[in-house]
mmCIF file of C-alpha atoms in Angstrom:
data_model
loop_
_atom_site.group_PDB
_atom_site.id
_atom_site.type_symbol
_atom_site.label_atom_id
_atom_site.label_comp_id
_atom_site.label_asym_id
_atom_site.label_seq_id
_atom_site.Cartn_x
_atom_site.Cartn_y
_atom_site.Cartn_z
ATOM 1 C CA UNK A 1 -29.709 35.519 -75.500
ATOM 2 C CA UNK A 2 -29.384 38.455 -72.803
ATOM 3 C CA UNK A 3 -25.622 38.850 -71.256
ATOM 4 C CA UNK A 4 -25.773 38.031 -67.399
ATOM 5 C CA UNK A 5 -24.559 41.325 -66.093
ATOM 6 C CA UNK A 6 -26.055 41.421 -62.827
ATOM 7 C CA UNK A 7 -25.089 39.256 -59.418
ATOM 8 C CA UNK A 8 -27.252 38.908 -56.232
ATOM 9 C CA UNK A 9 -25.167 38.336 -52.613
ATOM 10 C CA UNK A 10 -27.674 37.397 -50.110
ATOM 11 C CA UNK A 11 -25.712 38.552 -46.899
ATOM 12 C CA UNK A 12 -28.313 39.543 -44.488
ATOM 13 C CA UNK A 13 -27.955 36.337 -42.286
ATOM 14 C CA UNK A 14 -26.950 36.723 -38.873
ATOM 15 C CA UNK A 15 -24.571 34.288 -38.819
ATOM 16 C CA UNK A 16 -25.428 32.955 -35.736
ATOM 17 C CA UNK A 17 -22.854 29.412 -36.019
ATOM 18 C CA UNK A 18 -20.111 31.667 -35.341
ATOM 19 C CA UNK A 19 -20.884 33.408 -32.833
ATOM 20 C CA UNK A 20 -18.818 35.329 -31.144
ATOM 21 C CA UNK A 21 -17.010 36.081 -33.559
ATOM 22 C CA UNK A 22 -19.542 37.496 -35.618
ATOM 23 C CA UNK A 23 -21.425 39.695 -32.621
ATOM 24 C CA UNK A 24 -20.033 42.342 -34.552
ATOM 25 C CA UNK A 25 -18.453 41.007 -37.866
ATOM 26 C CA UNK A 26 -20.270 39.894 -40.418
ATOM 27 C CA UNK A 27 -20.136 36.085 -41.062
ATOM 28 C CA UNK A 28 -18.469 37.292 -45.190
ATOM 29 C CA UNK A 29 -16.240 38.958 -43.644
ATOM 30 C CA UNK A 30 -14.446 36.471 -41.779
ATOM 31 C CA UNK A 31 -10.880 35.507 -44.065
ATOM 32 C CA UNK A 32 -9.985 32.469 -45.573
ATOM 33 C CA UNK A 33 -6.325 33.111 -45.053
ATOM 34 C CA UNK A 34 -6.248 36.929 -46.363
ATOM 35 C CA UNK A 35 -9.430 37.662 -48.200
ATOM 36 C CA UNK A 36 -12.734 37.359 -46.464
ATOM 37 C CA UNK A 37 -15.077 35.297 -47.858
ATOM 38 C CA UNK A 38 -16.825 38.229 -49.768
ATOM 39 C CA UNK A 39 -14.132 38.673 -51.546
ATOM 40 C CA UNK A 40 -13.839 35.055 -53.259
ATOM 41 C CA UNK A 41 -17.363 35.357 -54.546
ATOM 42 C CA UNK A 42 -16.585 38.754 -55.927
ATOM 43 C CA UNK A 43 -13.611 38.355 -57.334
ATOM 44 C CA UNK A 44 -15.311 34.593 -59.071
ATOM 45 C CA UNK A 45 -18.582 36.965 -60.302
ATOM 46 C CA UNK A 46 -15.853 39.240 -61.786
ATOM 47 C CA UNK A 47 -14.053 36.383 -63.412
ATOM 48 C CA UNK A 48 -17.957 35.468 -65.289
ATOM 49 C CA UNK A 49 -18.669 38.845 -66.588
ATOM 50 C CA UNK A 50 -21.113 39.919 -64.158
ATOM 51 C CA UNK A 51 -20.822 43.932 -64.114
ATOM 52 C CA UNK A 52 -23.135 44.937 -61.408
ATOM 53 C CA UNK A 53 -22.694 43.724 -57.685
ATOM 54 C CA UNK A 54 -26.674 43.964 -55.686
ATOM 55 C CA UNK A 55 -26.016 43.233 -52.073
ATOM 56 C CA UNK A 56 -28.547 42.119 -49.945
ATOM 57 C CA UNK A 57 -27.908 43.127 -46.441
ATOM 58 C CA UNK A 58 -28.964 43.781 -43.162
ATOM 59 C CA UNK A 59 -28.345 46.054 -40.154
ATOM 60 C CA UNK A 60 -24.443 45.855 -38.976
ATOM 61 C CA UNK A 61 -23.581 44.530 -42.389
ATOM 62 C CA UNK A 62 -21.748 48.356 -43.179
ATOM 63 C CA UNK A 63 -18.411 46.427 -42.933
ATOM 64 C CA UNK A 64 -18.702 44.908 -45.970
ATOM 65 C CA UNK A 65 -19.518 48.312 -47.873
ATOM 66 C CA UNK A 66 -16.517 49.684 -46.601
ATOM 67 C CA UNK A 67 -14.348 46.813 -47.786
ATOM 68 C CA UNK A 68 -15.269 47.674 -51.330
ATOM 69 C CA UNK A 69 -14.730 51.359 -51.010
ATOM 70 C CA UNK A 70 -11.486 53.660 -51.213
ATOM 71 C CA UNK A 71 -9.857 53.594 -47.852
ATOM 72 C CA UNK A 72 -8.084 56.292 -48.536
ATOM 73 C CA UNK A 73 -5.849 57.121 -45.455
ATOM 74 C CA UNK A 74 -4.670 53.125 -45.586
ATOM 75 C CA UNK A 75 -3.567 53.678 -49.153
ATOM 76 C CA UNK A 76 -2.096 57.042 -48.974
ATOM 77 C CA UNK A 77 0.142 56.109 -46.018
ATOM 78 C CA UNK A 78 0.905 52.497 -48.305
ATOM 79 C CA UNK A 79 1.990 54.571 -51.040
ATOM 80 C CA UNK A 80 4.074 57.178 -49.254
ATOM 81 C CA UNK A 81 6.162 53.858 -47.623
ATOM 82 C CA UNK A 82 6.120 52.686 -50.987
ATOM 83 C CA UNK A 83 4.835 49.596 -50.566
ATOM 84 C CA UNK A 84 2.218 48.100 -53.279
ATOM 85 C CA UNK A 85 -1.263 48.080 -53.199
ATOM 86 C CA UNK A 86 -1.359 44.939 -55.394
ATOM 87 C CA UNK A 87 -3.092 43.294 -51.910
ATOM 88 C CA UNK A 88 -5.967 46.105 -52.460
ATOM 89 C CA UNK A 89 -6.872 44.902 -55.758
ATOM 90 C CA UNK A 90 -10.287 44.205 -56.243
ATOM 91 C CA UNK A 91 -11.386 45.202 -53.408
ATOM 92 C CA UNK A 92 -12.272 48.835 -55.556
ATOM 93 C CA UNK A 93 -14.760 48.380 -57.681
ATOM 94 C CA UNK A 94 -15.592 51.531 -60.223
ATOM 95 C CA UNK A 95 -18.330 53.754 -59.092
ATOM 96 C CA UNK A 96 -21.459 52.501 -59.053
ATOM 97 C CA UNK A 97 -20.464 48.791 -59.575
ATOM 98 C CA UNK A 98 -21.859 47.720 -56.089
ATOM 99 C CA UNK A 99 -25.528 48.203 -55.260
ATOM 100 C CA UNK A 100 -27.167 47.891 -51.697
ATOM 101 C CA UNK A 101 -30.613 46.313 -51.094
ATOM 102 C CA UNK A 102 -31.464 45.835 -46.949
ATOM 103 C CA UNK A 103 -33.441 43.008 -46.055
ATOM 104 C CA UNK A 104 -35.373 44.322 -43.301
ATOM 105 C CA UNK A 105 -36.779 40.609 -41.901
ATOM 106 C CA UNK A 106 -34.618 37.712 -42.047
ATOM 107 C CA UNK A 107 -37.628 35.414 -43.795
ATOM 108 C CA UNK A 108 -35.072 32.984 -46.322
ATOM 109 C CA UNK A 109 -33.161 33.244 -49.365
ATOM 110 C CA UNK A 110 -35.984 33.788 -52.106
ATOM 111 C CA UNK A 111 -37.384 36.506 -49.860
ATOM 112 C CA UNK A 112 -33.777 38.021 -49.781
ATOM 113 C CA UNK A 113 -33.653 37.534 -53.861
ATOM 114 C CA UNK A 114 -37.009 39.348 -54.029
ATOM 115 C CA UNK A 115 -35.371 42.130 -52.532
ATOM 116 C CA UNK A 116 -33.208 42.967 -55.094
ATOM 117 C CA UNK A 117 -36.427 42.522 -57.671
ATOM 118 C CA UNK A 118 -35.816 46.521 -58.888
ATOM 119 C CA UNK A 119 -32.250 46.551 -59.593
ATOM 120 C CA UNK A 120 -32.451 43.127 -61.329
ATOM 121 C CA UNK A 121 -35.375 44.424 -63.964
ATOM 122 C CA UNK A 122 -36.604 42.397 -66.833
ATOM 123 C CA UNK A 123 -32.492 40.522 -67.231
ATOM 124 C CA UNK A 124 -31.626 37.500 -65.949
ATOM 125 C CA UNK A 125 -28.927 37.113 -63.429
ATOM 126 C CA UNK A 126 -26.895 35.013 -60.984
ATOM 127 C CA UNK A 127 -26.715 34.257 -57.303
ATOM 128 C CA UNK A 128 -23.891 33.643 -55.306
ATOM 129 C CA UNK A 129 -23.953 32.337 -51.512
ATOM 130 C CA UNK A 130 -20.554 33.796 -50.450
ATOM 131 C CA UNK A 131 -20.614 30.174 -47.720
ATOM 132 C CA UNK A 132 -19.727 28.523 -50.255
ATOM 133 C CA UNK A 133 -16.239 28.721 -51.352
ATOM 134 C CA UNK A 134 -15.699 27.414 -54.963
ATOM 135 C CA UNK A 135 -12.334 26.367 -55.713
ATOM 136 C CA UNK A 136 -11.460 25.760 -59.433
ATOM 137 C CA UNK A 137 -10.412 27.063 -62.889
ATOM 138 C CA UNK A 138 -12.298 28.294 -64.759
ATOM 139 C CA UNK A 139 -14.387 29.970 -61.402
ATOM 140 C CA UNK A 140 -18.058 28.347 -60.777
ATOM 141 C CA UNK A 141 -19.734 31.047 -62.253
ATOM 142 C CA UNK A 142 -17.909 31.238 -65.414
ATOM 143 C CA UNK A 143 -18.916 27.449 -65.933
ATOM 144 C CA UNK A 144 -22.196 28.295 -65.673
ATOM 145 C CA UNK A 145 -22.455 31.374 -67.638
ATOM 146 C CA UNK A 146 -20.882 29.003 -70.479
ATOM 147 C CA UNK A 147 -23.166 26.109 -69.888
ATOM 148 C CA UNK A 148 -26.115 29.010 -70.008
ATOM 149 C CA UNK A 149 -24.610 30.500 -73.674
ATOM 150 C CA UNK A 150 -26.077 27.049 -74.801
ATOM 151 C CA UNK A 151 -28.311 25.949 -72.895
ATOM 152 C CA UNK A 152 -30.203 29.182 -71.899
ATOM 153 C CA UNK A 153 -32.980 29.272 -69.081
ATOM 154 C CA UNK A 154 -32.034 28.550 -65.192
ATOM 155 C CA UNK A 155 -29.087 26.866 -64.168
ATOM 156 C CA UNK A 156 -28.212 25.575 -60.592
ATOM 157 C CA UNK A 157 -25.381 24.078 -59.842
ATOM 158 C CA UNK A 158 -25.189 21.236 -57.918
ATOM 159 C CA UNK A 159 -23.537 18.630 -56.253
ATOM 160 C CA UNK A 160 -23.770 14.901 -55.425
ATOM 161 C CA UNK A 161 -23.911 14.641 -51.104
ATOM 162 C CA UNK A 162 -23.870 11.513 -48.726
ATOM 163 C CA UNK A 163 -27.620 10.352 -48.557
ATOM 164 C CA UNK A 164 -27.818 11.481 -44.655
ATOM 165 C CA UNK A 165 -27.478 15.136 -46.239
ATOM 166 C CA UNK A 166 -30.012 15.222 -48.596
ATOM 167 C CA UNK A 167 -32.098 17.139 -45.308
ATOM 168 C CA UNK A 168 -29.597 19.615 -45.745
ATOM 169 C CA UNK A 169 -30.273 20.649 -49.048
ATOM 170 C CA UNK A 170 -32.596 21.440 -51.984
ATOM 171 C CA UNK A 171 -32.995 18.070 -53.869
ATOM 172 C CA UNK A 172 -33.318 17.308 -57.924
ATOM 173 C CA UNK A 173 -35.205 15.200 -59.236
ATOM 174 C CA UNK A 174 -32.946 14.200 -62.428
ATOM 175 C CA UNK A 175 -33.770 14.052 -66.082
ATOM 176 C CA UNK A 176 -31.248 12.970 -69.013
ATOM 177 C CA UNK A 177 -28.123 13.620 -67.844
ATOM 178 C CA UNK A 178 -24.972 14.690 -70.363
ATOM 179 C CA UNK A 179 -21.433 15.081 -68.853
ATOM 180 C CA UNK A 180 -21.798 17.808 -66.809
ATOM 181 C CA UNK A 181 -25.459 18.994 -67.259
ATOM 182 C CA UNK A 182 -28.606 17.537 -65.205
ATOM 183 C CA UNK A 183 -31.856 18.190 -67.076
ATOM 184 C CA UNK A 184 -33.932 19.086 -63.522
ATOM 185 C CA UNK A 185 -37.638 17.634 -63.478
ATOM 186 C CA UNK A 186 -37.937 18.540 -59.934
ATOM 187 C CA UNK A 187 -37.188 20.401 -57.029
ATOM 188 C CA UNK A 188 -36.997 19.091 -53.395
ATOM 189 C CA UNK A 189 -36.489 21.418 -50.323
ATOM 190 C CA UNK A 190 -34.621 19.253 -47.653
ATOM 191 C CA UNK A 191 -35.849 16.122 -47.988
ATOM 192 C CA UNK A 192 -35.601 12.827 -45.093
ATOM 193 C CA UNK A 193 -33.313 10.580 -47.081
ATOM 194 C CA UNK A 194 -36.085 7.928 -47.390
ATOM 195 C CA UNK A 195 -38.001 10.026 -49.750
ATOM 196 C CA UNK A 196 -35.025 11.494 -51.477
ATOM 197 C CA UNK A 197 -35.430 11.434 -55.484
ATOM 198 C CA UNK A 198 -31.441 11.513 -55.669
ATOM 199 C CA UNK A 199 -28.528 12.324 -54.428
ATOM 200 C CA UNK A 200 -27.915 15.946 -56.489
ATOM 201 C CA UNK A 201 -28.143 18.824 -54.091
ATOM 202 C CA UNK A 202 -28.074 22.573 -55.005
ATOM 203 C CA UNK A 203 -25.353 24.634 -53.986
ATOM 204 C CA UNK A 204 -24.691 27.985 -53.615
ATOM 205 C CA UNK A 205 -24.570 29.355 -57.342
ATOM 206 C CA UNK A 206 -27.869 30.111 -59.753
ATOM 207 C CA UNK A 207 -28.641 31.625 -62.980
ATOM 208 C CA UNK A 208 -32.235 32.485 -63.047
ATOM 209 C CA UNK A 209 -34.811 34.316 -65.412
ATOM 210 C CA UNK A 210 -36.464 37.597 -64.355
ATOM 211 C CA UNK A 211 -39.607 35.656 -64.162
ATOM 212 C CA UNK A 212 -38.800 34.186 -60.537
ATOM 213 C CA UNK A 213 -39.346 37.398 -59.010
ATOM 214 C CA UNK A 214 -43.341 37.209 -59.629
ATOM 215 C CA UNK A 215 -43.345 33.960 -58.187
ATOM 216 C CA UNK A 216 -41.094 34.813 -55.250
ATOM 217 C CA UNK A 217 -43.792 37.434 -54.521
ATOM 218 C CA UNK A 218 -46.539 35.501 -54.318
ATOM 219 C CA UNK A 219 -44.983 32.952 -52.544
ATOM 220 C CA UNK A 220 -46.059 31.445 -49.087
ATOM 221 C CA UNK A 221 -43.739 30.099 -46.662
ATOM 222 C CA UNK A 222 -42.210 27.111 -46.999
ATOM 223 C CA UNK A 223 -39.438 24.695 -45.189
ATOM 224 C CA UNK A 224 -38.380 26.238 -41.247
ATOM 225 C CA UNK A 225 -41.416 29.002 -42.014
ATOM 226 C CA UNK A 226 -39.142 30.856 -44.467
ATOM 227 C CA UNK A 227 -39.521 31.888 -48.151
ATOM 228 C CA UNK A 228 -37.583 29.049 -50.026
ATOM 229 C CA UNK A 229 -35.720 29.803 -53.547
ATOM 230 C CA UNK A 230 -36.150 25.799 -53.891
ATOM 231 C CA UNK A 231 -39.966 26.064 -53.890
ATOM 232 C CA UNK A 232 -40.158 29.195 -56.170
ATOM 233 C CA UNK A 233 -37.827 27.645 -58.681
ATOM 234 C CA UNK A 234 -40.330 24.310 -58.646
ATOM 235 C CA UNK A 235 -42.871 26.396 -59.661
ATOM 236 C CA UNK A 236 -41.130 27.229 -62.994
ATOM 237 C CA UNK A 237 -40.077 24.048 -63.993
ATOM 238 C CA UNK A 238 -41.854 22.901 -67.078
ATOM 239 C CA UNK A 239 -41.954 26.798 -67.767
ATOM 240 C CA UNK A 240 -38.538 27.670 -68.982
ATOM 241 C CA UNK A 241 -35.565 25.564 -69.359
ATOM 242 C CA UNK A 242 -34.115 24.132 -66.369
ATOM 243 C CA UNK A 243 -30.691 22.358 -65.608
ATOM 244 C CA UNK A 244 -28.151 21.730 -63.303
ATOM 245 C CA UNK A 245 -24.508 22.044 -63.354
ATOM 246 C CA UNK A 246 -22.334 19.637 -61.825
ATOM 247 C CA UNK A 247 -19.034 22.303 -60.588
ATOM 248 C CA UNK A 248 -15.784 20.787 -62.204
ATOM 249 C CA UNK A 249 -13.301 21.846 -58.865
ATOM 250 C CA UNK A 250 -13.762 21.454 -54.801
ATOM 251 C CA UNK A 251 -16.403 23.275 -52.782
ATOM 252 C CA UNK A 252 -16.126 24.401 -49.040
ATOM 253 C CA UNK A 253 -18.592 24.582 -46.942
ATOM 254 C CA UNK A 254 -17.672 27.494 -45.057
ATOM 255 C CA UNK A 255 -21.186 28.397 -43.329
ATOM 256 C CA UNK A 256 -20.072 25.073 -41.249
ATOM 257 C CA UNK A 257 -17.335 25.793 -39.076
ATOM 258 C CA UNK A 258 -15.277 22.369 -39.847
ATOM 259 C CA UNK A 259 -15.738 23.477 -43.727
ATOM 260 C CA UNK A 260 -14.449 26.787 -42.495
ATOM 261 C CA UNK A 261 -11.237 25.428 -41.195
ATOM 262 C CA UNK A 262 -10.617 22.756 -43.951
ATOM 263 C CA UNK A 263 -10.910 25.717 -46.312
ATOM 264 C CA UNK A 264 -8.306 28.032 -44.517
ATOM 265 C CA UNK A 265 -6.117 24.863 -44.533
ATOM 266 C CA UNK A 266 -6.905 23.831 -48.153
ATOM 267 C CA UNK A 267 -6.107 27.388 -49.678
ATOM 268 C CA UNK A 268 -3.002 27.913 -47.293
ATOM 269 C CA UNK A 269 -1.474 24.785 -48.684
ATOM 270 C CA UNK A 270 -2.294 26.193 -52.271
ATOM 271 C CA UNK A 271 0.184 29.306 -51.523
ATOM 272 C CA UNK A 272 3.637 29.044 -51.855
ATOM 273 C CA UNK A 273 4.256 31.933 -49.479
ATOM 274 C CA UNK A 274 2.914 29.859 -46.508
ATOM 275 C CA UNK A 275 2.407 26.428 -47.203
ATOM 276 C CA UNK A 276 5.872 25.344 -46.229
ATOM 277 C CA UNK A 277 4.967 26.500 -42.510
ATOM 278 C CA UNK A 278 1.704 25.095 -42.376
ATOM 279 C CA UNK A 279 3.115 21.740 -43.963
ATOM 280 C CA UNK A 280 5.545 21.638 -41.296
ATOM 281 C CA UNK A 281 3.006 22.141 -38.692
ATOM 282 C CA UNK A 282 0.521 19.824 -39.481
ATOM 283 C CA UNK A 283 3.188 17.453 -39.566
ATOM 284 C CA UNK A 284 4.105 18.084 -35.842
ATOM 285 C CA UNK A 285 0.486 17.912 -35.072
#
């Protein structure tokens, strides 16, 4: 069974729920307390093995390069203080480690996968939706990449929502179910909660053979007139082996801007630097 080396980061959205702030930020680059949310989903694709970084971008997105990159007159001055550059880490990957697709149209996630169709070859690979802040040890990813050593195929992980948010989401349709693996019969893009086949949404992690990448570009458009993942992966059920994985730890929804702020609190709380302050304060509150 191939190694997952390579990661996809659909960033190209315009992040239009945060507006103003992101007129001229992009949406990954806004911080969860210190590290913008770019970062997180690095630094957890790191943690899994993955040794190639494709990012799928669009224009104004050129901050994000340049976090990843050498800023040299920041850490020259640093280092001349002598302060530590401990707070840089990670944020300089080895030459060549980060790879830049542009997504001229914004037409929906698989479209933005497609994208990155020549960097990701004939290997399979993962996807990670930097909105989605996964919170738990071992990272997201790294469950997955273990539940794939065994299991082998695509993997999606997934997550059990309220039954009015099932519209919100790609929906499975459930097989046998063992601890934390869903066998996945079925795939449902946003379903009324009526017609729901369960409860088990898919969040923002994948592994997923080469092979999606012909059916992405065939692919017509699907839910809000946009080229759905959800649909593409339907297609290959039956196919190739297909499960889900149930993340042991606490997601954020930080596309949402109350998941945004419940995150920033969350992760503050977690740090012993701070969290006495922002204990205090939310006490007084």
């Amino acid at each position: 069974m191939r190694k997952i080396r390579k990661a996809v980061f659909p960033i190209g959205g315009l992040g239009t729920r945060f507006l103003p702030a992101t007129k001229s930020m992009p949406k990954e680059m806004l911080p969860i307390v210190d590290r913008p949310l770019i970062q997180y989903a690095v630094d957890e694709a790191r943690e899994a093995g993955i040794e190639q970084f494709i990012f799928v971008t669009s224009r104004g997105k050129s901050l994000i390069e340049d976090h990843f990159d050498h800023a040299f007159e920041l850490e020259e001055a640093m280092a001349r203080r002598g302060k530590s550059l401990a707070a840089l880490d990670g944020t300089r990957p080895s030459p060549g480690d980060i790879a830049i697709v542009r997504q001229q149209e914004p037409l929906g996630l698989g479209h933005a996968v497609w994208c990155a169709r020549r960097l990701i070859g004939d290997e399979p690979f993962a996807v990670l939706l930097p909105d989605d802040l996964m919170v738990g040890e071992p990272g997201c990813l790294k469950q997955m990449v273990d539940a794939y050593a065994e299991l082998g195929g695509n993997l999606i992980c997934t997550e059990e929502v309220a039954p009015e948010d099932t519209s919100k989401y790609g929906i499975v349709t459930p097989g046998t179910r063992a601890g934390a693996i869903t066998e996945v019969q079925g795939l449902v893009e946003k379903p009324a909660p009526e017609i729901a086949p369960s409860r088990l949404a898919v969040i923002g992690r994948y592994i997923l053979q080469p092979e999606v990448m012909g059916v992405l570009g065939s692919q017509e458009e699907g839910a809000g007139g946009e080229i759905q993942l959800t649909d593409a992966l339907a297609r290959m059920i039956g196919q190739q082996p297909f499960h889900g994985v149930t993340f042991e730890g606490k997601r954020y929804d930080c596309g949402d801007k109350a998941g945004f702020v419940t995150a920033t609190l969350a992760l503050a709380l977690a740090r012993p630097d701070i969290a006495p302050a922002v204990r205090a304060f939310l006490a007084a509150a």
